[in-house]
Amino acid sequence: EIVLTQSPGTLSLSPGERATLSCRASQSVSSNYLAWYQQKPGQAPSLLIYGTSSRAAGIPDRFSGSGSGTDFTLTISRLEPEDFAVYFCQQYGSSPPLVTFGGGTKVEIK
Amino acid sequence: QVQLQESGPGLVKPSQTLSLTCTVSGGSISSGGYYWTWIRQHPGKGLEWIAYIHHSGSTYYNPSLMSRVSISVDTSKNQLSLNLGSVSAADTAVYYCAKGDTFGIRFDSWGRGTLVTVSS
């Protein structure tokens, strides 16, 4: 089973600042199989990025994803007030299918 | 876009079976070739994939839960179901149903979730 480790656990930033979130895998992950989700308090997660770098429908371009192999990054170029939330990375492993999530990074207002 | 809504008892006694239903609207659960999924989130914690089912009937389970879990689809009611047996306090969580893509790689629609507490 591939374990995803997200860092930092909490990121304290001000609106307008840049946020860089890390997701490290215990084994190599295909770039097609890495996604990011945003979860706001009391809400379900919502798909943000898929295939490492493709934005889901309606996601603004201040959100970007990158990486390969075992190291992946979610970047928010300029934080808006609505971006303060928890972010999870997720990978898919085939043969047999197995889905795992990282532990999450909370982006909070400084 | 499809909408999903979980339903079921909010309180289950230890050792009993947790049963939840997810009603899908805005689209047929039997079309599109999607993976219909259960995911849970322990209070204040991360996300744990439980299982998913393809409209063809193929099912895939998290190995850590496989011995206690079953999922199924009722196409006549456009519903997804989850049964988790022999529950304990460790199964207390918010349970989400979600729609996966045609490969089961990502989840693009989620229900609002339902909190299930295991307690006597």
Coordinates of C-alpha atoms in Angstrom, one line a residue:
Chain A
E1 CA 0.0 0.0 0.0
I2 CA 1.3 3.4 -1.0
V3 CA 1.4 5.9 2.0
L4 CA 1.0 9.6 1.3
T5 CA 2.6 12.0 3.7
Q6 CA 1.5 15.6 3.5
S7 CA 3.5 18.5 4.9
P8 CA 3.3 20.8 6.6
G9 CA 0.4 19.8 8.8
T10 CA -0.7 23.4 9.1
L11 CA 0.3 26.4 7.0
S12 CA -0.3 29.9 8.5
L13 CA -0.4 32.5 5.8
S14 CA -2.1 35.8 5.0
P15 CA -4.4 36.5 2.1
G16 CA -2.4 37.3 -1.0
E17 CA 0.5 35.1 0.0
R18 CA 1.6 32.0 -1.9
A19 CA 0.9 28.6 -0.5
T20 CA 3.0 25.5 -1.3
L21 CA 1.7 22.2 -0.1
S22 CA 3.7 19.0 -0.3
C23 CA 2.6 15.4 -0.8
R24 CA 5.2 12.7 -0.7
A25 CA 4.5 9.0 -1.6
S26 CA 6.2 6.0 -0.1
Q27 CA 6.5 4.5 -3.7
S28 CA 6.4 6.0 -7.1
V29 CA 2.9 7.1 -8.2
S30 CA 1.9 7.6 -11.8
S31 CA 1.3 11.2 -12.6
N32 CA -2.1 10.2 -14.0
Y33 CA -3.1 8.9 -10.6
L34 CA -2.5 11.8 -8.3
A35 CA -5.3 14.2 -7.3
W36 CA -5.9 17.0 -4.8
Y37 CA -9.1 17.9 -2.9
Q38 CA -10.2 20.9 -0.9
Q39 CA -12.4 20.6 2.2
K40 CA -14.0 23.5 4.0
P41 CA -15.4 23.1 7.5
G42 CA -18.6 21.1 7.6
Q43 CA -18.4 20.3 3.9
A44 CA -17.5 17.3 1.8
P45 CA -14.2 17.4 0.0
S46 CA -14.3 18.7 -3.6
L47 CA -12.0 17.8 -6.4
L48 CA -9.4 20.4 -7.1
I49 CA -6.7 18.9 -9.3
Y50 CA -6.4 15.6 -11.1
G51 CA -3.7 13.9 -13.1
T52 CA -1.2 15.9 -11.0
S53 CA -1.7 19.2 -12.8
S54 CA -5.2 19.3 -14.4
R55 CA -7.6 21.7 -12.8
A56 CA -11.1 20.3 -12.2
A57 CA -14.1 22.2 -13.7
G58 CA -14.5 25.7 -12.3
I59 CA -11.2 25.8 -10.4
P60 CA -9.4 29.1 -10.8
D61 CA -6.0 29.2 -12.2
R62 CA -4.3 30.4 -9.0
F63 CA -4.4 26.7 -8.1
S64 CA -1.7 24.6 -9.8
G65 CA -0.3 21.1 -9.3
S66 CA 3.1 19.7 -10.2
G67 CA 5.4 16.8 -9.4
S68 CA 6.3 13.3 -10.4
G69 CA 7.4 10.0 -8.9
T70 CA 7.2 10.4 -5.2
D71 CA 7.0 14.2 -4.8
F72 CA 4.0 16.2 -5.6
T73 CA 3.1 19.9 -4.9
L74 CA -0.1 21.9 -4.8
T75 CA 0.5 25.7 -5.2
I76 CA -1.9 28.4 -4.5
S77 CA -0.4 31.5 -6.1
R78 CA -2.3 34.2 -4.2
L79 CA -4.5 33.1 -1.3
E80 CA -8.0 34.4 -1.4
P81 CA -10.2 34.3 1.8
E82 CA -12.2 31.3 0.4
D83 CA -9.0 29.3 0.0
F84 CA -8.4 28.8 3.7
A85 CA -9.3 25.1 4.1
V86 CA -7.9 21.6 4.4
Y87 CA -6.2 20.1 1.4
F88 CA -5.8 16.3 0.8
C89 CA -3.8 14.5 -1.8
Q90 CA -5.0 11.2 -3.1
Q91 CA -3.5 8.4 -5.2
Y92 CA -4.9 5.4 -7.1
G93 CA -3.0 2.2 -7.3
S94 CA -4.1 -0.5 -9.7
S95 CA -3.8 -4.3 -9.6
P96 CA -5.9 -4.5 -7.5
P97 CA -7.4 -1.0 -7.3
L98 CA -6.5 0.7 -4.0
V99 CA -7.2 4.4 -3.2
T100 CA -5.3 6.2 -0.4
F101 CA -5.3 9.7 0.9
G102 CA -2.8 11.9 2.6
G103 CA -3.4 13.1 6.1
G104 CA -4.1 16.7 4.9
T105 CA -2.7 20.1 5.2
K106 CA -4.7 22.9 6.9
V107 CA -4.2 26.3 5.4
E108 CA -5.2 28.8 8.1
I109 CA -5.3 32.6 8.2
K110 CA -2.2 34.1 9.9
Chain B
Q1 CA -23.9 17.1 -12.5
V2 CA -25.2 14.3 -10.4
Q3 CA -26.1 14.9 -6.8
L4 CA -25.6 12.3 -4.0
Q5 CA -27.3 12.1 -0.6
E6 CA -26.4 9.7 2.1
S7 CA -29.0 8.3 4.6
G8 CA -29.1 5.9 7.5
P9 CA -29.0 5.6 11.2
G10 CA -26.8 8.1 13.1
L11 CA -26.2 5.7 15.9
V12 CA -25.2 2.0 15.8
K13 CA -24.4 -0.3 18.7
P14 CA -21.1 -2.0 18.9
S15 CA -20.9 -5.4 17.2
Q16 CA -24.0 -4.6 15.0
T17 CA -24.0 -3.8 11.3
L18 CA -23.9 -0.3 10.0
S19 CA -26.1 0.1 6.9
L20 CA -26.2 3.3 4.8
T21 CA -27.8 4.2 1.5
C22 CA -26.8 6.8 -1.1
T23 CA -29.4 8.2 -3.4
V24 CA -28.2 9.5 -6.7
S25 CA -30.1 12.1 -8.6
G26 CA -29.5 14.0 -11.8
G27 CA -28.2 10.9 -13.6
S28 CA -28.6 7.1 -13.8
I29 CA -26.3 5.1 -11.5
S30 CA -26.2 2.4 -14.2
S31 CA -24.9 4.6 -17.0
G32 CA -21.6 6.3 -17.7
G33 CA -19.4 3.6 -16.5
Y34 CA -18.6 5.3 -13.3
Y35 CA -17.3 3.9 -10.0
W36 CA -19.7 4.5 -7.1
T37 CA -17.8 4.9 -3.9
W38 CA -17.9 5.0 -0.1
I39 CA -15.3 7.0 1.8
R40 CA -15.2 7.8 5.5
Q41 CA -13.6 10.4 7.6
H42 CA -12.9 9.9 11.3
P43 CA -13.6 13.0 13.4
G44 CA -11.0 15.6 12.8
K45 CA -8.9 13.1 10.8
G46 CA -8.1 12.3 7.2
L47 CA -10.0 10.4 4.5
E48 CA -10.3 6.6 4.2
W49 CA -11.5 4.9 1.0
I50 CA -13.8 2.0 1.9
A51 CA -14.9 0.5 -1.4
Y52 CA -16.3 1.1 -4.8
I53 CA -18.5 -0.6 -7.3
H54 CA -18.6 -0.3 -11.1
H55 CA -21.9 -0.2 -12.8
S56 CA -20.9 -3.6 -14.3
G57 CA -21.0 -5.1 -10.8
S58 CA -17.3 -5.3 -10.2
T59 CA -16.5 -4.4 -6.6
Y60 CA -13.2 -3.4 -5.0
Y61 CA -12.6 -3.1 -1.3
N62 CA -10.0 -1.6 1.0
P63 CA -8.1 -4.6 2.3
S64 CA -8.2 -3.3 5.8
L65 CA -12.0 -3.4 5.8
M66 CA -12.7 -6.1 3.2
S67 CA -13.7 -8.8 5.7
R68 CA -16.5 -6.6 7.1
V69 CA -17.7 -4.6 4.2
S70 CA -20.1 -5.1 1.3
I71 CA -21.4 -2.6 -1.2
S72 CA -24.2 -2.9 -3.8
V73 CA -26.2 -0.9 -6.3
D74 CA -30.0 -0.9 -6.7
T75 CA -30.5 0.4 -10.2
S76 CA -34.3 0.5 -9.9
K77 CA -33.9 2.9 -7.0
N78 CA -30.8 4.6 -8.3
Q79 CA -29.1 3.9 -5.0
L80 CA -25.8 2.7 -3.6
S81 CA -25.6 0.8 -0.3
L82 CA -23.0 0.1 2.3
N83 CA -23.0 -2.6 5.0
L84 CA -20.2 -2.6 7.5
G85 CA -20.4 -5.5 10.1
S86 CA -19.1 -6.0 13.6
V87 CA -18.7 -2.3 14.2
S88 CA -16.7 -0.8 17.0
A89 CA -16.1 2.8 18.2
A90 CA -13.3 2.9 15.7
D91 CA -15.9 3.0 13.0
T92 CA -17.4 6.2 14.2
A93 CA -16.9 8.6 11.3
V94 CA -18.6 10.7 8.7
Y95 CA -19.5 8.5 5.7
Y96 CA -19.5 10.0 2.2
C97 CA -20.7 8.5 -1.0
A98 CA -19.0 9.8 -4.1
K99 CA -18.9 9.3 -7.8
G100 CA -15.6 8.2 -9.3
D101 CA -14.5 8.6 -12.8
T102 CA -14.6 5.8 -15.4
F103 CA -11.3 4.4 -14.1
G104 CA -11.9 4.8 -10.3
I105 CA -9.0 7.2 -10.2
R106 CA -10.6 10.3 -8.8
F107 CA -13.9 11.5 -7.3
D108 CA -15.6 14.4 -8.8
S109 CA -19.0 14.5 -7.0
W110 CA -19.6 13.9 -3.3
G111 CA -22.6 13.7 -1.0
R112 CA -22.7 15.9 2.1
G113 CA -21.8 13.0 4.3
T114 CA -23.6 11.4 7.3
L115 CA -22.1 11.1 10.8
V116 CA -22.4 7.6 12.2
T117 CA -21.6 7.1 15.9
V118 CA -20.9 3.6 17.3
S119 CA -21.9 3.6 20.9
S120 CA -24.0 1.5 23.3

